[in-house]
Amino acid sequence: MKPTLFTLAATLLMTTTLSATAAGLPAPPDAAKKPFTVKAPHGAQRGDEYYWLRDDKRKNPEMLAYLNAENAYVDAYMKPLKPVEDALYGEIVGRIKQDDSSVPYRERGYWYYSRFETGQDYPIHARRKGSMEAAEEILLDVNLMAKDKGYFSVGDYAVTQDNQILAWADDAVGRRQYTVRFKNLATGEVYPDVIEGVSPNLVWADDNKTLFYVENDPETLLTVRVKKHVLGTPATSDIVVYEEKDDSFYMGIDRSRDDAYICISVHSTVSSEFRCAPAADPKEFFVLAPRERDVEYDADHLGGRWVIRTNAPGADGKPAPNFKLVTAADGARSRKEWQDWVAHRDDVFIEGFELFDGFTAIAERSNALERLRLLDRDGKEEFVKADEPAFSMGLSTNSEHDTEWLRYTYTSMTTPATTYELNTRTGERKLLKRQPVIGYDPEQYVTERFWATARDGVKIPVSLVYKKGFEKNGRAAMLQYAYGSYGSSTDPGFNNAVVSLLDRGMVYAIAHIRGGQELGRKWYDDGKLFRKKNTFTDFVDVTEQLVEAGYAAPDRVAAYGGSAGGLLMGAIANMAPDRYRAILSQVPFVDVVTTMLDPSIPLTTNEYDEWGNPEKKDYYDYMLSYSPYDNLKAQDYPAMFVGTGLWDSQVQYWEPAKYVARLRDLDTGKQPVLFRTNMEAGHGGKSGRFRRFREQAEMYAFMLDQLQVGGPAAR
């Protein structure tokens, strides 16, 4: 480790930065300070001079004026870089096959698929009866539905068991509050029935007229009630089927693999519960196994039995943190009736499964990589093969269980998303589709796996990609990405936009830091609650060792993260600002303590077991010790590009707004801080497959300027 190398390099670059593009700009916006005290139940108090930027209704003229002023400042700063942004956008979009379609799948006699037309931003959802040679039936043309809207998304759609009626959920704001509508597929008639304020999760009963859906709380957006709607009746008379009283749980609804049951699942960070009813007559829902703290499970049904993935200890009392598979008879109603089937292993994390008549496909993680294990009915097992050192493999859409064919997806940092179909009896493999990437030659790029050593001795996997011919001479620019929260693993898949960076000689690295589940449940547990700081120090340690190994120059490293990954960006900016030349932070969760003290904010109560409940002083103190907003201080910060959406329901816009305002007050450096608010979008940014790349191109143009990266290398 050579910290002085970073410090010296950063100082030298500061005198030669290309950010002279900002010369002559007016001063950045300066938000007004208004005294406000945030109080905790145990008596702790903190001043928050920018708390006033919060407006739940998004109508405060002073707040909107500030956000618009920040956007105008970004426009002015980025104007000289517009040619770079346009070039990046043109490259990214130019690699996309515009008239593309998904791999069709068969369900109840129809082949379902989605397709795009040239120049269109949104998909057309369609089907064909019997074969792909039959006439096309358009279910939804999202381009027509989204016309003249700044944002539009179809979150889910479902067709009745008799194939006649379509229900779909759409969102025209970006706040993830969906509206359900209905359409007769034979006549094209859109029914007058409308249901508002729901989650995009729809399930029909067997009677072809009763729809089960999940209703959100209008303020917290928590999934609180399952209701059923009967076509032709007013939504106001919909019956509550189940209401969840514990606001630390999320809720979903689905049909079992064999279509025999409709199941409501509720789950928190550390507990789950399933309640199911016969799909033919879903009047009464039974509990498969009552919830218990620190016991998680999910279940499916086929062949007269339940198969359950769980971390519950068995009869021997041994824990199963990496999960195992158990079975239960059709009438089982408690954990006592579960029988171990696929044993728990310390070195293999079971992530999911898919049931078939003759075999079971098990999605696992081993040595920080995904794999698929095929388990025959007679107990014989084998693994689906992969050919690269770093890759991502998972289950695809397998809509039918009475087949010998398994569909799965494969990708790597050099291989575009690929869908295969494997005959589990003969071993025959069919390539169904490889995502076309126009002008891209995978042979021109190299991916590898690197292991860094954390400061506490733990080995951290890192996935890398660069253009062939790259030399590890310590001169290159590098973008390092990570997420590291909620047990969400960041797998090394193909990224179209990153190709533009590789063609300019950059290295792209994914740090598989603690907080995900790449190395099993312990990897997650060691990156949350009172061990959350491991996530941040892992990221910094990876950066230092990649630089020492020659993958990047110490003064040409950028970091990128979004949402909880934006928390990561804020933490490393406070902890190790001299390690990064630029930081890209999208919809960042940076005001941890204040947000987690407010149960009215979406996601707060569901996440006490992820971050801690700051109403308890020990959690409060620990969270306060790393919360990016609270730990800003007088020091030189890297150049930053911070993005948000005004209608974001997961990380509210005011978190990054407050963060940038306070950062500007305390930053003693001279590097630019840009703050872009999409005034028409939510957590995921702009809708549509092209428009979001415009945002990414702007952010990348800013980064390339900071890292002094020129145009693409000759192919």
XYZ file of C-alpha atoms in Angstrom:
715
model
C 0.000 0.000 0.000
C 1.400 3.404 -0.987
C -0.979 6.187 0.019
C 1.582 8.853 -0.853
C 1.477 7.668 -4.478
C -2.221 8.533 -4.666
C -1.781 11.886 -2.939
C 1.081 12.980 -5.161
C -0.674 11.869 -8.344
C -3.889 13.632 -7.404
C -1.991 16.849 -6.734
C -0.242 16.679 -10.092
C -3.470 16.016 -11.985
C -5.183 18.926 -10.259
C -2.820 21.285 -12.063
C -3.431 19.766 -15.505
C -7.098 18.749 -15.383
C -9.197 19.055 -18.484
C -11.890 20.548 -16.295
C -10.767 23.911 -17.541
C -13.910 23.419 -19.620
C -15.624 24.958 -16.615
C -13.643 28.202 -16.922
C -15.874 31.246 -17.067
C -18.868 29.502 -15.506
C -20.899 31.305 -12.880
C -20.646 30.003 -9.327
C -22.652 26.816 -8.717
C -26.064 27.169 -7.034
C -26.013 27.919 -3.333
C -29.000 26.558 -1.436
C -30.349 28.592 1.444
C -29.639 27.395 4.983
C -32.594 27.101 7.337
C -32.051 25.863 10.886
C -33.728 22.547 11.664
C -33.122 19.915 14.325
C -33.563 16.184 13.699
C -34.387 14.433 16.952
C -34.075 10.773 17.896
C -36.258 9.077 20.559
C -33.236 8.539 22.828
C -32.537 12.281 22.955
C -29.848 12.656 20.308
C -30.131 15.769 18.129
C -28.513 16.825 14.867
C -28.702 20.053 12.946
C -29.867 19.777 9.338
C -29.715 23.134 7.597
C -30.999 21.713 4.310
C -33.926 19.684 5.654
C -36.260 22.240 4.051
C -35.436 20.775 0.611
C -37.773 17.913 1.434
C -41.213 18.308 -0.103
C -43.290 15.143 -0.268
C -45.642 16.712 -2.802
C -42.822 17.983 -5.050
C -44.460 21.431 -5.390
C -42.399 23.816 -3.232
C -41.383 26.650 -5.648
C -38.150 27.411 -3.777
C -37.101 23.755 -3.818
C -37.968 23.341 -7.496
C -36.089 26.542 -8.325
C -32.996 25.136 -6.630
C -33.187 21.831 -8.523
C -33.701 23.678 -11.807
C -30.739 25.934 -11.021
C -28.583 22.853 -10.441
C -29.741 21.412 -13.769
C -28.911 24.693 -15.506
C -25.448 24.587 -13.954
C -24.925 21.044 -15.261
C -26.073 22.184 -18.706
C -23.572 25.048 -18.682
C -20.695 22.952 -17.373
C -21.310 20.116 -19.815
C -21.841 22.293 -22.881
C -18.194 22.072 -24.051
C -18.373 18.299 -23.530
C -21.539 17.886 -25.592
C -19.602 16.447 -28.579
C -18.176 13.747 -26.293
C -21.607 13.012 -24.862
C -23.115 12.802 -28.348
C -20.323 10.492 -29.502
C -20.840 8.187 -26.525
C -24.589 8.150 -26.985
C -24.190 7.403 -30.692
C -21.814 4.526 -29.958
C -24.012 2.959 -27.288
C -27.243 3.228 -29.260
C -25.428 2.223 -32.451
C -24.611 -1.148 -30.923
C -28.281 -1.865 -30.212
C -30.248 -3.865 -32.758
C -33.344 -1.717 -33.016
C -35.778 -4.244 -34.509
C -35.111 -6.840 -31.842
C -37.288 -9.366 -30.014
C -37.151 -11.626 -26.975
C -36.975 -15.414 -27.040
C -40.592 -16.673 -27.324
C -41.898 -18.993 -24.637
C -44.958 -21.257 -24.795
C -47.765 -21.101 -22.265
C -51.213 -22.704 -22.558
C -50.926 -23.093 -26.328
C -49.597 -19.577 -27.109
C -46.092 -18.317 -27.818
C -45.448 -15.085 -25.894
C -42.705 -12.565 -26.683
C -41.826 -8.872 -26.757
C -40.334 -7.007 -29.675
C -38.985 -3.571 -30.541
C -39.418 -1.657 -33.765
C -36.748 0.588 -35.270
C -36.677 4.015 -33.663
C -39.132 3.076 -30.921
C -38.313 3.392 -27.221
C -40.779 0.879 -25.831
C -41.638 -2.782 -26.424
C -44.638 -4.331 -28.127
C -45.905 -7.310 -26.123
C -47.423 -9.951 -28.373
C -48.302 -13.628 -28.807
C -49.050 -16.196 -31.518
C -51.336 -19.190 -31.188
C -49.861 -22.646 -31.711
C -46.636 -21.630 -33.439
C -44.518 -18.616 -34.323
C -45.827 -18.904 -37.884
C -49.360 -18.020 -36.759
C -50.823 -14.516 -36.946
C -49.513 -12.056 -34.380
C -51.819 -10.809 -31.644
C -50.630 -7.569 -30.041
C -51.323 -7.520 -26.327
C -49.856 -4.081 -25.568
C -48.080 -1.560 -27.779
C -46.284 0.404 -25.078
C -45.118 3.007 -27.609
C -48.722 4.102 -28.170
C -49.451 3.996 -24.458
C -46.392 6.129 -23.623
C -46.988 8.757 -26.311
C -46.536 12.322 -25.023
C -45.555 11.068 -21.561
C -42.253 11.959 -19.917
C -42.210 8.613 -18.163
C -44.105 5.362 -18.704
C -43.685 1.777 -17.604
C -45.705 -1.432 -17.795
C -44.669 -3.271 -14.667
C -46.579 -6.537 -15.104
C -49.278 -8.164 -17.167
C -51.242 -11.390 -16.796
C -53.579 -13.365 -19.051
C -56.524 -15.397 -17.764
C -56.306 -19.180 -17.773
C -58.700 -19.296 -20.763
C -56.345 -16.945 -22.666
C -59.070 -14.330 -23.240
C -58.546 -11.372 -20.906
C -55.433 -9.328 -20.195
C -54.745 -7.356 -17.021
C -51.786 -5.006 -16.861
C -50.262 -2.504 -14.428
C -48.773 0.776 -15.679
C -47.018 3.750 -14.073
C -46.924 7.163 -15.787
C -44.968 8.989 -13.048
C -42.047 6.802 -11.973
C -43.043 6.528 -8.320
C -43.928 2.829 -8.614
C -47.586 3.369 -7.810
C -49.280 1.391 -10.567
C -52.754 1.429 -12.097
C -54.389 -1.810 -13.250
C -56.521 -1.964 -16.405
C -58.174 -4.760 -18.387
C -58.556 -5.705 -22.049
C -60.579 -8.330 -23.910
C -58.061 -9.976 -26.236
C -60.722 -11.296 -28.594
C -62.477 -7.970 -29.197
C -59.821 -5.446 -28.191
C -62.244 -3.779 -25.791
C -60.645 -2.050 -22.805
C -62.941 -2.531 -19.833
C -63.932 0.406 -17.619
C -62.527 -1.340 -14.521
C -59.563 0.613 -13.091
C -57.615 -0.132 -9.884
C -55.141 2.458 -8.588
C -52.310 2.462 -6.067
C -51.033 -1.067 -6.506
C -47.836 -3.042 -6.873
C -47.058 -4.517 -10.328
C -47.971 -8.065 -9.280
C -51.107 -9.625 -10.787
C -52.545 -13.157 -10.593
C -55.799 -14.514 -12.047
C -57.901 -17.194 -10.411
C -59.138 -20.141 -12.467
C -62.606 -18.606 -12.942
C -61.115 -16.110 -15.467
C -62.835 -13.151 -13.835
C -61.197 -12.759 -10.417
C -57.869 -10.931 -10.228
C -55.688 -10.948 -7.129
C -53.436 -7.918 -6.661
C -51.300 -6.234 -3.995
C -52.318 -2.803 -2.734
C -49.712 -0.262 -1.589
C -49.930 2.145 1.304
C -50.298 5.546 -0.414
C -47.710 7.227 1.831
C -45.052 4.601 2.585
C -45.714 2.596 -0.632
C -45.416 -0.566 1.454
C -47.242 -3.608 0.109
C -49.931 -3.912 2.760
C -52.985 -5.776 1.418
C -53.859 -8.501 -1.059
C -57.257 -7.843 -2.605
C -59.373 -9.551 -5.219
C -61.252 -7.778 -7.975
C -64.122 -9.317 -9.890
C -64.471 -7.960 -13.414
C -67.433 -5.672 -13.841
C -67.585 -4.612 -10.190
C -66.298 -1.303 -8.758
C -62.769 -1.383 -7.318
C -64.119 0.248 -4.171
C -65.921 -2.991 -3.355
C -62.840 -5.222 -3.776
C -62.460 -7.655 -0.887
C -59.341 -7.743 1.285
C -57.971 -11.271 1.160
C -54.997 -10.683 3.441
C -53.563 -7.676 5.283
C -50.009 -7.583 6.615
C -49.819 -5.748 9.941
C -46.034 -5.916 10.358
C -44.514 -3.065 8.367
C -41.106 -4.741 8.212
C -42.437 -7.203 5.607
C -42.769 -7.017 1.833
C -45.522 -8.936 0.071
C -45.997 -10.679 -3.267
C -48.410 -13.074 -4.960
C -47.907 -15.841 -7.523
C -49.222 -19.147 -8.855
C -47.444 -22.385 -8.031
C -45.450 -24.222 -10.695
C -48.303 -26.643 -11.401
C -50.969 -23.881 -11.298
C -52.687 -25.703 -8.458
C -52.270 -22.911 -5.899
C -52.262 -19.141 -5.566
C -49.714 -18.188 -2.916
C -49.151 -14.976 -0.983
C -45.560 -14.594 0.169
C -44.427 -12.157 2.833
C -40.784 -11.646 3.653
C -38.576 -9.373 5.679
C -34.795 -9.290 5.811
C -34.772 -12.207 8.264
C -38.139 -13.976 8.020
C -40.724 -15.315 5.555
C -44.171 -16.836 5.415
C -46.306 -18.440 2.679
C -50.102 -18.709 2.667
C -51.774 -20.497 -0.230
C -55.216 -21.371 -1.560
C -56.407 -23.659 -4.391
C -56.442 -21.630 -7.621
C -59.742 -23.282 -8.575
C -61.446 -21.990 -5.434
C -59.212 -19.464 -3.645
C -61.465 -18.615 -0.739
C -59.360 -19.656 2.235
C -55.570 -19.350 2.435
C -53.636 -21.746 4.665
C -50.191 -21.010 6.131
C -47.532 -23.396 4.894
C -45.354 -22.739 7.952
C -45.813 -19.924 10.487
C -43.179 -17.182 10.407
C -40.256 -17.300 12.811
C -37.507 -14.750 13.183
C -34.278 -15.814 11.444
C -36.131 -18.474 9.446
C -36.556 -17.747 5.736
C -38.226 -19.920 3.156
C -39.798 -19.887 -0.294
C -41.843 -22.715 -1.704
C -43.241 -24.210 -4.902
C -45.548 -27.094 -5.671
C -45.417 -29.873 -8.274
C -46.261 -33.543 -8.385
C -48.313 -33.531 -5.209
C -45.571 -32.165 -2.952
C -43.997 -28.910 -1.806
C -40.339 -28.157 -2.446
C -38.981 -25.506 -0.115
C -35.748 -23.527 -0.064
C -34.947 -22.585 3.510
C -32.268 -21.686 6.031
C -34.189 -23.365 8.850
C -32.250 -25.782 11.030
C -33.166 -29.445 10.653
C -34.031 -32.036 13.260
C -30.355 -32.087 14.273
C -30.524 -28.387 15.118
C -27.716 -27.432 12.738
C -28.185 -24.043 11.040
C -28.333 -23.721 7.251
C -27.251 -20.122 6.480
C -26.461 -20.988 2.841
C -29.898 -22.597 2.473
C -30.966 -26.127 1.631
C -33.939 -27.769 -0.090
C -36.590 -29.692 1.804
C -39.820 -31.372 0.752
C -43.236 -31.580 2.366
C -46.443 -33.452 1.665
C -49.322 -31.641 0.008
C -51.132 -31.199 3.308
C -48.124 -30.104 5.391
C -48.768 -27.067 7.598
C -45.650 -26.742 9.766
C -41.863 -27.025 9.665
C -42.050 -30.250 11.641
C -43.328 -31.962 8.492
C -40.415 -30.875 6.300
C -37.949 -33.516 5.104
C -34.359 -32.624 4.143
C -33.631 -33.256 0.478
C -30.641 -31.239 -0.795
C -28.281 -30.712 2.113
C -26.769 -27.451 3.274
C -23.118 -26.827 2.419
C -20.746 -24.240 3.849
C -19.159 -23.576 0.443
C -22.304 -23.533 -1.746
C -25.112 -20.977 -1.527
C -28.470 -22.170 -2.913
C -30.096 -19.182 -4.561
C -33.187 -20.674 -6.219
C -34.700 -23.648 -8.007
C -37.091 -24.640 -10.804
C -39.234 -27.780 -10.708
C -39.775 -30.081 -13.700
C -41.517 -33.427 -13.947
C -38.271 -35.354 -14.411
C -35.652 -33.169 -12.750
C -34.978 -30.082 -10.648
C -32.694 -27.217 -11.679
C -30.899 -25.609 -8.729
C -29.311 -22.165 -9.016
C -26.220 -21.998 -6.805
C -23.207 -19.860 -6.032
C -19.787 -21.360 -5.481
C -16.412 -19.584 -5.342
C -18.182 -16.283 -6.146
C -19.634 -17.612 -9.416
C -23.107 -18.799 -10.379
C -23.765 -22.334 -11.549
C -26.751 -24.555 -12.331
C -27.005 -28.031 -10.828
C -29.359 -30.511 -12.483
C -30.779 -33.121 -10.133
C -32.588 -36.061 -11.751
C -35.510 -37.826 -10.154
C -33.236 -40.837 -9.516
C -30.670 -38.690 -7.678
C -28.078 -38.353 -10.447
C -26.692 -34.823 -10.769
C -24.530 -32.766 -13.121
C -23.616 -29.127 -13.683
C -24.240 -26.916 -16.694
C -20.827 -26.093 -18.142
C -19.199 -22.654 -18.568
C -16.042 -21.734 -20.477
C -14.826 -18.415 -18.995
C -13.126 -17.509 -15.697
C -15.744 -14.888 -14.779
C -19.332 -15.247 -15.948
C -22.988 -15.075 -14.961
C -25.378 -18.002 -15.396
C -28.988 -18.324 -14.327
C -32.420 -19.776 -14.994
C -34.338 -18.318 -17.921
C -38.101 -18.446 -18.562
C -39.177 -22.061 -18.145
C -42.937 -21.736 -18.432
C -43.713 -25.462 -18.738
C -42.721 -28.216 -16.334
C -43.522 -31.259 -18.502
C -40.374 -31.047 -20.624
C -36.822 -32.390 -20.742
C -35.501 -29.021 -21.920
C -34.051 -26.424 -19.560
C -33.674 -22.819 -20.649
C -30.886 -20.837 -19.052
C -29.016 -17.593 -19.596
C -25.288 -17.059 -19.851
C -23.232 -13.901 -20.078
C -19.819 -12.563 -19.165
C -18.092 -9.218 -19.366
C -17.144 -10.108 -22.948
C -20.104 -12.309 -23.955
C -23.484 -10.630 -24.632
C -26.560 -12.086 -22.942
C -27.202 -15.540 -24.356
C -30.156 -17.898 -23.945
C -29.572 -21.630 -24.310
C -31.886 -24.619 -24.239
C -30.376 -27.821 -22.834
C -31.869 -31.295 -23.174
C -31.293 -32.756 -19.732
C -31.654 -36.321 -21.011
C -29.442 -36.294 -24.124
C -27.136 -33.350 -23.358
C -28.031 -31.584 -26.624
C -27.697 -27.809 -26.344
C -29.384 -25.233 -28.578
C -28.455 -21.587 -28.864
C -31.820 -19.781 -28.839
C -30.475 -16.254 -28.924
C -27.368 -14.198 -28.315
C -28.120 -10.526 -27.833
C -26.952 -8.861 -31.046
C -24.378 -6.113 -30.474
C -23.721 -4.315 -33.738
C -20.039 -3.860 -34.551
C -18.865 -5.691 -31.441
C -16.228 -8.441 -31.659
C -15.838 -10.362 -28.368
C -12.424 -11.617 -29.482
C -11.112 -8.062 -29.052
C -11.718 -8.058 -25.285
C -10.412 -9.982 -22.279
C -12.069 -10.752 -18.953
C -10.322 -12.071 -15.871
C -10.829 -12.697 -12.164
C -8.616 -10.909 -9.619
C -8.527 -11.504 -5.859
C -7.784 -8.581 -3.574
C -6.996 -8.897 0.128
C -9.077 -6.799 2.500
C -7.404 -5.117 5.447
C -8.769 -7.846 7.726
C -7.297 -10.581 5.520
C -10.481 -11.614 3.684
C -10.116 -12.325 -0.055
C -12.375 -10.166 -2.264
C -13.215 -11.313 -5.814
C -12.961 -8.726 -8.575
C -14.133 -9.145 -12.180
C -12.171 -7.210 -14.802
C -12.518 -6.492 -18.508
C -10.322 -4.566 -20.926
C -9.420 -4.490 -24.591
C -6.969 -7.044 -25.932
C -3.446 -5.653 -25.972
C -3.867 -3.825 -22.688
C -0.653 -3.572 -20.657
C -0.596 -3.494 -16.880
C 1.853 -0.613 -16.775
C 0.074 1.569 -14.232
C -0.965 4.214 -16.755
C -4.546 3.354 -17.698
C -7.788 4.912 -16.548
C -10.225 2.666 -14.678
C -13.871 2.711 -13.646
C -14.632 0.585 -10.581
C -18.236 -0.369 -9.819
C -19.903 -2.047 -6.829
C -23.186 -2.287 -4.952
C -22.698 -4.344 -1.794
C -26.046 -4.295 0.033
C -29.209 -6.344 0.667
C -27.431 -9.557 -0.254
C -27.737 -8.500 -3.894
C -24.884 -10.009 -5.881
C -23.325 -8.078 -8.751
C -22.532 -10.653 -11.401
C -20.038 -10.138 -14.233
C -22.369 -9.668 -17.188
C -22.024 -7.876 -20.508
C -22.500 -4.101 -20.433
C -23.023 -2.402 -23.786
C -22.163 1.090 -22.520
C -18.883 -0.088 -20.988
C -17.599 -1.109 -24.424
C -17.180 2.589 -25.217
C -14.861 2.894 -22.223
C -12.851 -0.189 -23.165
C -12.405 1.111 -26.712
C -10.832 4.216 -25.187
C -8.273 2.113 -23.335
C -10.014 2.017 -19.966
C -10.313 -0.899 -17.553
C -13.703 -1.739 -16.031
C -13.765 -3.536 -12.684
C -16.617 -4.955 -10.606
C -15.674 -5.305 -6.942
C -17.708 -8.124 -5.364
C -17.537 -6.594 -1.899
C -19.158 -7.783 1.302
C -22.843 -6.966 1.571
C -23.743 -9.024 -1.498
C -24.028 -12.812 -1.501
C -21.400 -13.712 -4.077
C -19.637 -15.883 -1.491
C -22.706 -17.021 0.413
C -24.829 -15.752 3.261
C -21.846 -14.907 5.475
C -20.618 -12.529 2.765
C -23.907 -10.669 3.195
C -23.987 -10.831 6.981
C -20.451 -9.412 7.134
C -21.577 -6.342 5.186
C -24.676 -5.174 7.060
C -25.763 -3.822 10.441
C -22.727 -3.408 12.731
C -20.394 -4.743 10.024
C -21.546 -2.377 7.266
C -18.200 -0.568 7.121
C -16.635 -3.711 5.632
C -18.488 -2.816 2.431
C -16.722 0.536 2.216
C -13.242 -0.563 3.218
C -13.431 -3.538 0.836
C -14.057 -1.152 -2.060
C -11.097 1.066 -1.141
C -8.815 -1.942 -0.627
C -9.739 -3.275 -4.074
C -8.892 0.094 -5.629
C -5.498 0.263 -3.972
C -4.522 -3.258 -5.003
C -5.688 -2.900 -8.596
C -3.551 0.226 -8.841
C -0.584 -1.529 -7.261
C -1.026 -4.425 -9.699
C -0.717 -1.975 -12.606
C -4.310 -2.026 -13.873
C -4.691 1.730 -13.436
C -2.814 4.914 -12.702
C -3.415 6.181 -9.153
C -4.643 9.515 -10.509
C -7.007 8.008 -13.104
C -9.502 5.985 -11.062
C -13.240 6.676 -11.074
C -15.829 4.989 -8.849
C -19.482 4.365 -9.669
C -22.463 3.212 -7.626
C -26.200 3.776 -7.400
C -28.891 3.654 -4.693
C -27.289 1.712 -1.821
C -24.229 1.739 -4.068
C -24.534 5.530 -3.887
C -24.217 5.220 -0.112
C -20.983 3.370 -0.858
C -19.845 6.255 -3.057
C -20.581 8.796 -0.331
C -18.740 6.728 2.262
C -15.571 6.262 0.206
C -15.575 9.960 -0.717
C -15.405 10.780 2.991
C -12.984 7.982 3.905
C -10.539 7.989 1.001
C -11.073 11.037 -1.242
C -7.490 10.947 -2.551
C -7.995 7.471 -4.064
C -10.500 8.667 -6.684
C -10.297 11.278 -9.381
C -14.042 11.186 -10.024
C -17.076 9.659 -8.353
C -20.323 8.900 -10.186
C -23.287 8.508 -7.870
C -26.831 7.790 -9.017
C -29.912 8.059 -6.741
C -27.599 7.787 -3.724
C -28.825 6.759 -0.274
C -26.652 9.278 1.582
C -28.784 10.537 4.487
C -28.962 7.218 6.303
C -29.845 8.226 9.844
C -32.534 10.802 9.096
C -34.228 8.532 6.578
C -34.181 5.502 8.865
C -35.646 7.611 11.684
C -38.713 8.335 9.529
C -41.096 5.356 9.184
C -43.306 7.315 6.766
C -40.631 7.103 4.059
C -40.931 4.084 1.723
C -38.604 1.186 2.576
C -37.642 2.454 6.051
C -39.438 -0.075 8.259
C -38.655 -2.966 5.929
C -34.948 -2.325 6.355
C -34.291 -2.199 10.081
C -32.595 -5.592 9.797
C -30.423 -4.331 6.952
C -29.134 -1.053 8.399
C -30.408 -1.087 11.981
C -33.089 0.917 13.717
C -31.622 4.294 14.771
C -34.340 4.659 17.388
C -31.990 2.381 19.340
C -28.897 4.297 20.384
C -26.291 1.653 19.525
C -27.565 1.467 15.950
C -27.913 5.240 15.809
C -24.293 5.765 16.820
C -22.935 3.211 14.354
C -25.017 4.453 11.426
C -24.075 8.037 12.252
C -20.404 7.074 12.091
C -20.639 6.313 8.356
C -23.707 8.192 7.032
C -22.269 10.201 4.099
C -24.314 13.355 4.717
C -23.380 13.451 8.394
C -19.678 12.788 7.793
C -18.968 15.446 5.193
C -16.061 17.538 6.409
C -13.612 20.208 5.360
C -11.313 18.358 2.939
C -10.577 18.143 -0.767
C -13.197 15.946 -2.459
C -12.977 14.278 -5.876
C -14.938 15.541 -8.865
C -18.502 14.278 -8.549
C -21.497 13.681 -10.757
C -24.620 13.043 -8.668
C -27.937 12.111 -10.268
C -31.468 11.644 -8.977
C -35.127 11.530 -10.053
C -37.682 13.928 -8.627
C -40.258 11.139 -8.283
C -37.946 8.517 -6.815
C -39.832 6.501 -4.199
C -36.880 4.426 -3.024
C -34.247 7.091 -2.407
C -36.075 10.395 -2.167
C -34.632 13.237 -4.269
C -33.920 15.380 -1.204
C -31.173 13.043 0.029
C -28.753 13.812 -2.830
C -30.002 17.420 -2.962
C -29.082 17.994 0.678
C -25.833 16.081 0.268
C -24.652 18.219 -2.654
C -25.637 21.448 -0.899
C -23.643 20.568 2.232
C -20.762 19.140 0.185
C -20.395 22.475 -1.574
C -20.148 24.227 1.805
C -17.374 21.979 3.131
C -15.364 20.953 0.055
C -11.972 22.681 0.192
C -10.939 21.387 -3.224
C -11.428 22.830 -6.680
C -13.012 19.868 -8.443
C -16.489 20.219 -9.996
C -19.597 18.858 -8.327
C -22.539 18.385 -10.694
C -26.053 17.519 -9.582
C -28.585 16.416 -12.187
C -32.267 15.893 -11.314
C -34.519 14.185 -13.827
C -37.737 16.088 -13.209
C -39.901 13.382 -14.823
C -38.425 10.163 -13.493
C -38.090 7.976 -10.441
C -35.518 5.532 -9.092
C -34.691 3.925 -12.417
C -34.190 7.148 -14.365
C -35.841 7.849 -17.683
C -38.070 5.202 -19.201
C -37.499 3.726 -22.642
C -34.527 1.790 -23.936
C -32.761 4.754 -25.593
C -33.478 7.743 -23.385
C -31.696 6.314 -20.372
C -28.494 6.047 -22.379
C -28.526 9.806 -22.874
C -28.196 10.203 -19.104
C -25.414 7.631 -18.993
C -23.561 9.282 -21.869
C -23.601 12.619 -20.051
C -22.212 11.038 -16.877
C -19.528 9.146 -18.808
C -18.520 12.296 -20.711
C -17.947 14.017 -17.379
C -15.841 11.090 -16.167
C -13.739 10.871 -19.343
C -12.955 14.558 -19.037
C -11.807 14.116 -15.451
C -9.666 11.056 -16.256
C -8.182 12.702 -19.357
C -9.376 9.932 -21.645
C -9.534 10.713 -25.357
C -11.520 9.194 -28.223
C -11.888 5.482 -28.940
C -8.896 3.518 -30.064
C -8.846 2.255 -33.624
C -10.547 -1.086 -34.004
